[in-house]
PDB file of C-alpha atoms in Angstrom:
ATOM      1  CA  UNK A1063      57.351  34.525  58.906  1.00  0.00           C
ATOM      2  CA  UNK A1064      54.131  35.068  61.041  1.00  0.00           C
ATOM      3  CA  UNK A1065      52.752  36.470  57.523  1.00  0.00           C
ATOM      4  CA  UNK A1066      53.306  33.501  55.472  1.00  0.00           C
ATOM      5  CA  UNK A1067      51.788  31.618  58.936  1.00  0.00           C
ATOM      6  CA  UNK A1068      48.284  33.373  58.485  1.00  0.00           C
ATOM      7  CA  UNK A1069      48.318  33.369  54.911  1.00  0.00           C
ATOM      8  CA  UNK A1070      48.729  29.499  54.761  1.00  0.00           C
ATOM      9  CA  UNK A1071      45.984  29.187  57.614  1.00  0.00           C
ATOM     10  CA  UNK A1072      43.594  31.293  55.609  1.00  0.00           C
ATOM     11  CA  UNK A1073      43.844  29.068  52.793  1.00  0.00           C
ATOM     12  CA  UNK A1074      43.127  26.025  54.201  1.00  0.00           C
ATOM     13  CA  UNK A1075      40.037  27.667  56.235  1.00  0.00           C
ATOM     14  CA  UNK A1076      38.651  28.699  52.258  1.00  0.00           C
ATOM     15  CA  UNK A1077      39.550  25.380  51.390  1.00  0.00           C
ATOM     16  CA  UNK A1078      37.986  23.415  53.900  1.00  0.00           C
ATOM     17  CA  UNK A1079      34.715  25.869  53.296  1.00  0.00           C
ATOM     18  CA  UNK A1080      34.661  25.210  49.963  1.00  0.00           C
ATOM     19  CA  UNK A1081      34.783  21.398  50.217  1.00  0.00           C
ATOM     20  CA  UNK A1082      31.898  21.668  53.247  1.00  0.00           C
ATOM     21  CA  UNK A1083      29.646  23.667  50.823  1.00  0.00           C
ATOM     22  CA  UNK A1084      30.282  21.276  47.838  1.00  0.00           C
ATOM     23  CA  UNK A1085      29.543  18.331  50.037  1.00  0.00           C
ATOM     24  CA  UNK A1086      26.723  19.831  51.018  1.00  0.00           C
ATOM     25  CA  UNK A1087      25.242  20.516  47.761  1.00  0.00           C
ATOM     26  CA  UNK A1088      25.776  17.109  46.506  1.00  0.00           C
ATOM     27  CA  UNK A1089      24.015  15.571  49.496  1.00  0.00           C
ATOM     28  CA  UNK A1090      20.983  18.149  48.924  1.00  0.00           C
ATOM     29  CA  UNK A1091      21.286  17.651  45.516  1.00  0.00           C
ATOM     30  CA  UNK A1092      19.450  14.538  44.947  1.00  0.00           C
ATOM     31  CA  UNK A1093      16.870  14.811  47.791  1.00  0.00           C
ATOM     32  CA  UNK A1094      15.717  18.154  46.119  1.00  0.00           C
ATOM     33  CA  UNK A1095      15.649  16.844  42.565  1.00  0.00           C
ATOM     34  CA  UNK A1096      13.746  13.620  44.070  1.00  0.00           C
ATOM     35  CA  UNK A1097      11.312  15.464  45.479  1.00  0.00           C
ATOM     36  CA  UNK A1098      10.335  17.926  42.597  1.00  0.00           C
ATOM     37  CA  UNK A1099      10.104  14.815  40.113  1.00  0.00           C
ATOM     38  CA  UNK A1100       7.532  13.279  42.665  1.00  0.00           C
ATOM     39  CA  UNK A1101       5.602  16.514  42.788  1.00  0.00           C
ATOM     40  CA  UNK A1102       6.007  16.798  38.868  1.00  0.00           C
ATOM     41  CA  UNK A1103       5.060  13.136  38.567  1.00  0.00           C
ATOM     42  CA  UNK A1104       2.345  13.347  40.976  1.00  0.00           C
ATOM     43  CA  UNK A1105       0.852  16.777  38.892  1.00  0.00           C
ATOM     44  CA  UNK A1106       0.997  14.806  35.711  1.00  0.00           C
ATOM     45  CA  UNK A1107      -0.526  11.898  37.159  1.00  0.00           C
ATOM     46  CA  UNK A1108      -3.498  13.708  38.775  1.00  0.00           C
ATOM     47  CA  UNK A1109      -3.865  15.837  35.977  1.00  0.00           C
ATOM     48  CA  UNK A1110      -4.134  12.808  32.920  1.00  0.00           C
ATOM     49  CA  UNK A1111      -6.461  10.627  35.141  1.00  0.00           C
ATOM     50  CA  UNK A1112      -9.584   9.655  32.607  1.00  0.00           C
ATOM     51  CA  UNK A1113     -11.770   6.837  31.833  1.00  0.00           C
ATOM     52  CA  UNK A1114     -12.693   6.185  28.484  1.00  0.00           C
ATOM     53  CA  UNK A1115     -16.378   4.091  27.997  1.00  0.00           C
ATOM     54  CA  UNK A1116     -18.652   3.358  25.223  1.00  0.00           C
ATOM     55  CA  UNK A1117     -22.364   4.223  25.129  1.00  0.00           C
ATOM     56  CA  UNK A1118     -24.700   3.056  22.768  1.00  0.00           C
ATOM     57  CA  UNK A1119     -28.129   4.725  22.275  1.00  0.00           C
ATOM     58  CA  UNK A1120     -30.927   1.883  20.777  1.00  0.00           C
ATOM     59  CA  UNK A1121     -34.189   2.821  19.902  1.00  0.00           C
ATOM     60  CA  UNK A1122     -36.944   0.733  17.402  1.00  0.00           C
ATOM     61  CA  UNK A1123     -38.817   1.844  14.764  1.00  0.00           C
ATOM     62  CA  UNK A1124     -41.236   1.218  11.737  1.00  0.00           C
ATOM     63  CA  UNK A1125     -39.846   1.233   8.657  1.00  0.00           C
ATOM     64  CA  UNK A1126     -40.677   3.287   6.203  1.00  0.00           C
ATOM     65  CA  UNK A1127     -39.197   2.301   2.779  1.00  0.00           C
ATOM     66  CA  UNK A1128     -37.846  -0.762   1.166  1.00  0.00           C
ATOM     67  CA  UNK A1129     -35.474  -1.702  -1.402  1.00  0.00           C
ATOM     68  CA  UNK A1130     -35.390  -4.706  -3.938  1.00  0.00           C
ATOM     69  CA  UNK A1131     -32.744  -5.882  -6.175  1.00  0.00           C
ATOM     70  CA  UNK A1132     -34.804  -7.105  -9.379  1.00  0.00           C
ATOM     71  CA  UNK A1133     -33.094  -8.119 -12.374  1.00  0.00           C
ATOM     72  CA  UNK A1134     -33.050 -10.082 -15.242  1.00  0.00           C
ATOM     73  CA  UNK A1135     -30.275 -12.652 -16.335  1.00  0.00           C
ATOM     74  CA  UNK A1136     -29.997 -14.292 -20.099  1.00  0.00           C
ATOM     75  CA  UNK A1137     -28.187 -16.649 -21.609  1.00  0.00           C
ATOM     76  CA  UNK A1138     -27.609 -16.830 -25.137  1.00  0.00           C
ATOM     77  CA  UNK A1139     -25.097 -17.632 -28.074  1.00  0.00           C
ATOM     78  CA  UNK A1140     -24.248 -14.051 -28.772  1.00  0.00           C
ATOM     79  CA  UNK A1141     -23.369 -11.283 -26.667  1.00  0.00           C
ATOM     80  CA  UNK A1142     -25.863  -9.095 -29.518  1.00  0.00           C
ATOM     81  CA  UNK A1143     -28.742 -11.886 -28.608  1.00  0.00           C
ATOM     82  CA  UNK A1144     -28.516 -11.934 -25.027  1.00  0.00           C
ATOM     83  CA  UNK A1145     -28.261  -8.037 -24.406  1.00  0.00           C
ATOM     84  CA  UNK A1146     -31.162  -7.379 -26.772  1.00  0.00           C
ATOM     85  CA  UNK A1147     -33.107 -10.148 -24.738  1.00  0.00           C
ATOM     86  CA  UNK A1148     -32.388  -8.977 -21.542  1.00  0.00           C
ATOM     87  CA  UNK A1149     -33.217  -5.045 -22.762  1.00  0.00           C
ATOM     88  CA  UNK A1150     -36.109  -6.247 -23.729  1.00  0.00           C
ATOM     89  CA  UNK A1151     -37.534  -7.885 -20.441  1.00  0.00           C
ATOM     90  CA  UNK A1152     -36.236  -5.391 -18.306  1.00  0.00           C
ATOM     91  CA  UNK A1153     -38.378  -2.719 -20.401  1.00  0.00           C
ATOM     92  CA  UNK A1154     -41.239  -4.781 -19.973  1.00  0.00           C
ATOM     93  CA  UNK A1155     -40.333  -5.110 -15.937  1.00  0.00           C
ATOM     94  CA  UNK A1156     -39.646  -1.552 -15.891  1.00  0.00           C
ATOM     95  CA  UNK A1157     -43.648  -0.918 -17.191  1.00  0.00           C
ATOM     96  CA  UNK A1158     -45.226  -3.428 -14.919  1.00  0.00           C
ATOM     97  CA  UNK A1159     -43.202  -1.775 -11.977  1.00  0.00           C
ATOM     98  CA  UNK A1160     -44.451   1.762 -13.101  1.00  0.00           C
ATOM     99  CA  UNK A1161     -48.300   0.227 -12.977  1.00  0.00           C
ATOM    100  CA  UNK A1162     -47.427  -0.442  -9.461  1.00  0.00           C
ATOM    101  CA  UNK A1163     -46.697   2.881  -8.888  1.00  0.00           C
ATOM    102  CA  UNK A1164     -43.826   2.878  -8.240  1.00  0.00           C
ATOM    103  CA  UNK A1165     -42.059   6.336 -10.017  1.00  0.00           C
ATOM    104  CA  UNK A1166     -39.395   6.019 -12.254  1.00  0.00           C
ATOM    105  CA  UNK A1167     -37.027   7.953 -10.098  1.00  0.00           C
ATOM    106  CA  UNK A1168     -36.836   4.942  -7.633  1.00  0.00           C
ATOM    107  CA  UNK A1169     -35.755   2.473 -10.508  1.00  0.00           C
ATOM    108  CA  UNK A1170     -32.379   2.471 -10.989  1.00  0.00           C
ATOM    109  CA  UNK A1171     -29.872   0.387 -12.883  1.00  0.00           C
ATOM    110  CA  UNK A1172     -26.831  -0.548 -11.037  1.00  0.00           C
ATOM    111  CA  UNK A1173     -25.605  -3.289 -12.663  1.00  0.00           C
ATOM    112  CA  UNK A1174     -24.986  -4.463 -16.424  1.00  0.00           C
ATOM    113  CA  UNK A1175     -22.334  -7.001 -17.275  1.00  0.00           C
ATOM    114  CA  UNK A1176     -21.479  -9.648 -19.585  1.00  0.00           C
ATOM    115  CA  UNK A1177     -19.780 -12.499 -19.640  1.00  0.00           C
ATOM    116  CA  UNK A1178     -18.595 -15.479 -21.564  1.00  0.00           C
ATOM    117  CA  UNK A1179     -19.817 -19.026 -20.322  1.00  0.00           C
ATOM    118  CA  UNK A1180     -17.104 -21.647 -21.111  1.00  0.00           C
ATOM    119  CA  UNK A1181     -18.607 -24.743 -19.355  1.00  0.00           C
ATOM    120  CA  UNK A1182     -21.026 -27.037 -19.977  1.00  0.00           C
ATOM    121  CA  UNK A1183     -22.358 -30.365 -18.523  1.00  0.00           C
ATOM    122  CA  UNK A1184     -19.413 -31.829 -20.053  1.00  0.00           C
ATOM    123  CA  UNK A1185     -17.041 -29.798 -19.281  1.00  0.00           C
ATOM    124  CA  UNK A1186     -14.883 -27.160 -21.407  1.00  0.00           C
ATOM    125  CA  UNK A1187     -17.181 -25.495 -24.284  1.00  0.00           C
ATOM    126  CA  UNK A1188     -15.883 -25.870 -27.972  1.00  0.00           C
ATOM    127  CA  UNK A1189     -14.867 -22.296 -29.130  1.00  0.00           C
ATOM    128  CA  UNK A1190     -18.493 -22.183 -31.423  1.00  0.00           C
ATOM    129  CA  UNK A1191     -19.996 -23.396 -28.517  1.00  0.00           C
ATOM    130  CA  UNK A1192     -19.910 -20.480 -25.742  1.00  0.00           C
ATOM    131  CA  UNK A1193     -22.627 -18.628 -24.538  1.00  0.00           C
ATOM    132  CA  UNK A1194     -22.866 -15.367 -22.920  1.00  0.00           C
ATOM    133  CA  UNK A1195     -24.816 -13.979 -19.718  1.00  0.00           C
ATOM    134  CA  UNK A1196     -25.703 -11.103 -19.836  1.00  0.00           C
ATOM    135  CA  UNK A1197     -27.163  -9.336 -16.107  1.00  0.00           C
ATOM    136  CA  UNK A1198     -28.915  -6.178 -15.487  1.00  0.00           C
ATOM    137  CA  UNK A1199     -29.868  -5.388 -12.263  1.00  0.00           C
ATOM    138  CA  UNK A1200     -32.214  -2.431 -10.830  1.00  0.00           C
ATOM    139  CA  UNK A1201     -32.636  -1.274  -7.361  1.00  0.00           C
ATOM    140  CA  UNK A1202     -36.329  -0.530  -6.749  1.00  0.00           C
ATOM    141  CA  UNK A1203     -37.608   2.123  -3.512  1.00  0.00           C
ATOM    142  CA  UNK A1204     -41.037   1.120  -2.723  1.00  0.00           C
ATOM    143  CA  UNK A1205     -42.824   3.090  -0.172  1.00  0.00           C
ATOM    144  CA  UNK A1206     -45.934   1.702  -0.236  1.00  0.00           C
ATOM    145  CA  UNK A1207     -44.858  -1.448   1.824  1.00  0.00           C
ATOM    146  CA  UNK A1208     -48.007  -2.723   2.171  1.00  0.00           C
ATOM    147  CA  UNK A1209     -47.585  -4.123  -1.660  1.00  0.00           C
ATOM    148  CA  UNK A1210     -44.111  -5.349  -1.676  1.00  0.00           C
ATOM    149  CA  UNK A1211     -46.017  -8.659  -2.661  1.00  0.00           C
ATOM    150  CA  UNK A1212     -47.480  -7.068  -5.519  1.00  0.00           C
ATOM    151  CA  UNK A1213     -44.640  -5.623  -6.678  1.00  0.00           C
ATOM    152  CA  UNK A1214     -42.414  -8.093  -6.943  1.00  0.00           C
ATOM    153  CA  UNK A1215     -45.242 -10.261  -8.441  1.00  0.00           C
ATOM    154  CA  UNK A1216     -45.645  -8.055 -11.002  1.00  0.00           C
ATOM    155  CA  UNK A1217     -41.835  -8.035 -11.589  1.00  0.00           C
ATOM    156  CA  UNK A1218     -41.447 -12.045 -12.142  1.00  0.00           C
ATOM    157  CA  UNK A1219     -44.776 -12.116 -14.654  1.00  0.00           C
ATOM    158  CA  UNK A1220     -43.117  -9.528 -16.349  1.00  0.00           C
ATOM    159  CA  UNK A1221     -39.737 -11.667 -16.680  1.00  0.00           C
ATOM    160  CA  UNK A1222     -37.873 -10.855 -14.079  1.00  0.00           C
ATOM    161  CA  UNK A1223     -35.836 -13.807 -12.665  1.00  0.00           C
ATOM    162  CA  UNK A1224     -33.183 -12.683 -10.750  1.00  0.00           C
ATOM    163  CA  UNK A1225     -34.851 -11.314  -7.457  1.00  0.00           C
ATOM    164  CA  UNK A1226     -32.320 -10.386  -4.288  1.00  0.00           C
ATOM    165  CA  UNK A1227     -32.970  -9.854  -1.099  1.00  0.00           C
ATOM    166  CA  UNK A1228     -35.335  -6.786   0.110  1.00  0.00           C
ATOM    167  CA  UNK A1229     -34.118  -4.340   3.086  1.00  0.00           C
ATOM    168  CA  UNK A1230     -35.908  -2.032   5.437  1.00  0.00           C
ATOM    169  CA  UNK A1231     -34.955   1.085   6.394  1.00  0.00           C
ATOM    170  CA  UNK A1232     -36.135   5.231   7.113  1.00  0.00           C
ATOM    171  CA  UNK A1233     -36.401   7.197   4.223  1.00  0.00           C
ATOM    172  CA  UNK A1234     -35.159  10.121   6.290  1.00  0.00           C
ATOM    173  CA  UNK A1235     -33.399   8.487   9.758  1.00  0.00           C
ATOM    174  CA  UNK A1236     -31.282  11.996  10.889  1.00  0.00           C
ATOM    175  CA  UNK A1237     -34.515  12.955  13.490  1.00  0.00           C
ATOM    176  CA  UNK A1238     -34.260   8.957  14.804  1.00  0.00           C
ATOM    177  CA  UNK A1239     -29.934   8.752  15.045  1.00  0.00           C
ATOM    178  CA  UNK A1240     -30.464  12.018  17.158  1.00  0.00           C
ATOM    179  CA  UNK A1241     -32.489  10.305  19.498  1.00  0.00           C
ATOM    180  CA  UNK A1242     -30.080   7.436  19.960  1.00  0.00           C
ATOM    181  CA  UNK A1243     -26.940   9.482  20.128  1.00  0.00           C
ATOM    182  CA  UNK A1244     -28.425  11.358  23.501  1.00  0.00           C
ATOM    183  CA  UNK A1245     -29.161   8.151  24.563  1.00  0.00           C
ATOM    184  CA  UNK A1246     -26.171   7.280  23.787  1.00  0.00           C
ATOM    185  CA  UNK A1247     -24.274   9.860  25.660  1.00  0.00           C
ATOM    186  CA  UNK A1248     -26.335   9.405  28.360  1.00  0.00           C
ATOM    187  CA  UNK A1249     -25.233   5.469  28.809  1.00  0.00           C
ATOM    188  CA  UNK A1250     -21.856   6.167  28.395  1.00  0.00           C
ATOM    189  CA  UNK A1251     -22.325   8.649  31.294  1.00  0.00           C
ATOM    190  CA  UNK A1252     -23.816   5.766  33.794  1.00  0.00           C
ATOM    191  CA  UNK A1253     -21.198   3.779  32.582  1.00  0.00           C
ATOM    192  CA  UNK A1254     -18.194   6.384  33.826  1.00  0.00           C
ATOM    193  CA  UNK A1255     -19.666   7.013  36.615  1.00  0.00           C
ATOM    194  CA  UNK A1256     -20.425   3.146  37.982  1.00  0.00           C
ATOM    195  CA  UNK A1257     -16.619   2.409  37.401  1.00  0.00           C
ATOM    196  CA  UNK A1258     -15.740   5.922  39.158  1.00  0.00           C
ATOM    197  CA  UNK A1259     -17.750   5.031  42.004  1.00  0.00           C
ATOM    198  CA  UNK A1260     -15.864   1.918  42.643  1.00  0.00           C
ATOM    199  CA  UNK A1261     -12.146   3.479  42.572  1.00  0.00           C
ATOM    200  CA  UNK A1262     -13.571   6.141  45.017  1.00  0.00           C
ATOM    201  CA  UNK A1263     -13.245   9.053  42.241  1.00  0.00           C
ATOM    202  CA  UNK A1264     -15.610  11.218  40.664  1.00  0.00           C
ATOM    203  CA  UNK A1265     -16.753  12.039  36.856  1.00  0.00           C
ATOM    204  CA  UNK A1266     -15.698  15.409  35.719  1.00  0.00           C
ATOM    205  CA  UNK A1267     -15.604  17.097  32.199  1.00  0.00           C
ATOM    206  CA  UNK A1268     -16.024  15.451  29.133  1.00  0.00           C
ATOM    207  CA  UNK A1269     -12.063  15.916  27.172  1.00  0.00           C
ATOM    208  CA  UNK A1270     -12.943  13.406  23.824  1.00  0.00           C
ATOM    209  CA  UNK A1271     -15.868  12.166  22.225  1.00  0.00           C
ATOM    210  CA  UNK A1272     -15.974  10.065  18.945  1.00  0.00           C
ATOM    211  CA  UNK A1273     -18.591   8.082  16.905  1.00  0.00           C
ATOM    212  CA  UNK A1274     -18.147   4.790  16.489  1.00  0.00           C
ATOM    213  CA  UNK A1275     -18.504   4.341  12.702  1.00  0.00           C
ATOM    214  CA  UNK A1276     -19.988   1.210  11.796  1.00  0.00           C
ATOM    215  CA  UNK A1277     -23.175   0.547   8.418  1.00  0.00           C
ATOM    216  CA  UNK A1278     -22.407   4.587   8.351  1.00  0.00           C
ATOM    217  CA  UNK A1279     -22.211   5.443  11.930  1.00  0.00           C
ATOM    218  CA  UNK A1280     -25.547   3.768  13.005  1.00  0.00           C
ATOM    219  CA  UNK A1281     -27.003   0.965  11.531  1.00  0.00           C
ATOM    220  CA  UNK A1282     -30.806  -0.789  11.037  1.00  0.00           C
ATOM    221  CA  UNK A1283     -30.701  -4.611  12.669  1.00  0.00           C
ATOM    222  CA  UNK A1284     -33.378  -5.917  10.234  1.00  0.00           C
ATOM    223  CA  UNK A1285     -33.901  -9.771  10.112  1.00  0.00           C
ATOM    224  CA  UNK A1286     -35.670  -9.657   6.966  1.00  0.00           C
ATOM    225  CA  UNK A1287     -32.916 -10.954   4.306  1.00  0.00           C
ATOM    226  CA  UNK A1288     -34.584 -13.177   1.947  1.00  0.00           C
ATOM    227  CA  UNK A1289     -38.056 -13.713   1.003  1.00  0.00           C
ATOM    228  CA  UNK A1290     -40.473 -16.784  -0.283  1.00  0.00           C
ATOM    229  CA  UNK A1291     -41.519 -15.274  -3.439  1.00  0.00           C
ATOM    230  CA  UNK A1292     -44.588 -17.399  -3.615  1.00  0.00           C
ATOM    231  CA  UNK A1293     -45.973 -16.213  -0.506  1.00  0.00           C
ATOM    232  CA  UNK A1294     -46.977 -11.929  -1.448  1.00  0.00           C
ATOM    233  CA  UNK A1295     -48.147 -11.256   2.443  1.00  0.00           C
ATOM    234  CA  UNK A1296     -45.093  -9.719   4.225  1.00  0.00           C
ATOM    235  CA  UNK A1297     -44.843  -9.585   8.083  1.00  0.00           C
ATOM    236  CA  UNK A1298     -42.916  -6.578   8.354  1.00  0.00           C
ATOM    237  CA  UNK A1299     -41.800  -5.633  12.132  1.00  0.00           C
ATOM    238  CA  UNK A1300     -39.745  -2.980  13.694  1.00  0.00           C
ATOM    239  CA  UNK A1301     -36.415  -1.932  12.846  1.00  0.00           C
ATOM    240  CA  UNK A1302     -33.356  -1.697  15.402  1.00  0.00           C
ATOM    241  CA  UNK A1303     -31.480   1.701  15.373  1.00  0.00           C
ATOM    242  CA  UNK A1304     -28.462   1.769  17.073  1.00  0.00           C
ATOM    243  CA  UNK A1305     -25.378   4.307  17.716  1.00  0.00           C
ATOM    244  CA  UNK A1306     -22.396   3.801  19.299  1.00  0.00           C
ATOM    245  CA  UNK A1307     -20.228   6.779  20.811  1.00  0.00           C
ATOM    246  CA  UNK A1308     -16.859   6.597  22.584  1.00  0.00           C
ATOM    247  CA  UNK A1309     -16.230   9.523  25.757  1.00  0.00           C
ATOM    248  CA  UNK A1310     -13.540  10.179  27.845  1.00  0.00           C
ATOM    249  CA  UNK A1311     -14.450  11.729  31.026  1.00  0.00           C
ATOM    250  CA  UNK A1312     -11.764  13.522  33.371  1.00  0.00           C
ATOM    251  CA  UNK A1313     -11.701  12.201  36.355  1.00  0.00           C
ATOM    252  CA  UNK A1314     -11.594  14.344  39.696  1.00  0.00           C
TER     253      UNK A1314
END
């Protein structure tokens, strides 16, 4: 009897233990777990903190080549008549660009089509009635930019009549977009470390860095578009290089 007394005793005593220890856990439980996702939160907070800015690097120059679209348009009843007529002048533009010396590398053909015209003042064309245009258009370098007037006078008297607009640029700009990429960099930079300063942080390491592409990464801001092809003395002023980089700076 006073056996089955302490063995029934004992029992509850492991019982009641068991249920202390298991209410104890579960009230720990969630206060531990609570805290280590604060300190993990807090880590990955601290440790993904970054500002991303954009620099941009600008720096003029003078120009050092030029390109013209010259070309030569020609309407006529057959496609044989207009694309032997427009050969034709564009041979003899070709030789008066060539006694501007310009070489015969920088002339080159880009464009050669044909087409039917339909229309006339009246309206639709009978079918004997269309014409055909036929285009053919050269890209000219010339590097001697004090006689862009000469050379595109010497293109119209030699029939060209189809003249486009003539661009500016560096023959060779890799020495230049160096230049404004530190520059670049080094705006970006300021600009990390202005907005630091005002959320009490500071600029660390750099973790990303991009180019901005844009008119192949950097691009000449030139105002000259068209031109008055009467007038053959050309202002020509300095050309705008500019690059544009995106950083992201870790911030400490």
């Amino acid at each position: 009897m006073q056996s089955r007394k302490w063995t029934r005793t004992a029992i509850c005593l492991a019982a009641t233990s068991t249920f202390i220890l298991t209410a104890l856990y579960f009230v720990a439980t969630p206060y531990m777990t609570s805290a280590a996702l604060a300190n993990e939160t807090t880590t990955a907070s601290a440790s993904t903190q970054s500002v991303t800015v954009v620099g941009e690097g600008v720096v003029n120059i003078e120009p050092d080549v030029a390109a013209a679209r010259i070309g030569v348009v020609v309407l006529r009843s057959t496609v044989r008549e207009a694309s032997s007529e427009a050969g034709g002048i564009m041979q003899a533009v070709k030789a008066a660009l060539l006694a501007q010396n310009i070489e015969e590398k920088d002339i080159q053909t880009r464009h050669f089509d044909i087409s039917a015209e339909r229309y006339g003042p009246e309206g639709l064309l009978q079918e004997d009635q269309v014409q055909y245009h036929v285009r053919n258009i050269a890209f000219v370098t010339i590097r001697d930019l004090d006689n862009i007037g000469g050379v595109l006078d010497a293109a119209i008297g030699a029939g060209a009549n189809d003249i486009g607009s003539v661009r500016f640029s560096l023959e060779n700009p890799a020495a230049v977009e160096s230049e404004a990429r530190a520059m670049a960099v080094a705006d970006a930079r300021a600009k990390a470390e202005e907005l630091a300063d005002l959320i009490g942080v500071s600029v660390g390491e750099v973790t990303e860095i991009s180019e901005i592409i844009g008119h192949g990464g950097g691009f000449f801001n030139n105002s000259f578009s068209e031109m008055a092809l009467a007038d053959s003395a050309f202002s020509i002023g300095e050309l705008t290089l500019a690059m544009q980089l995106q950083v992201t700076y870790r911030l400490q």
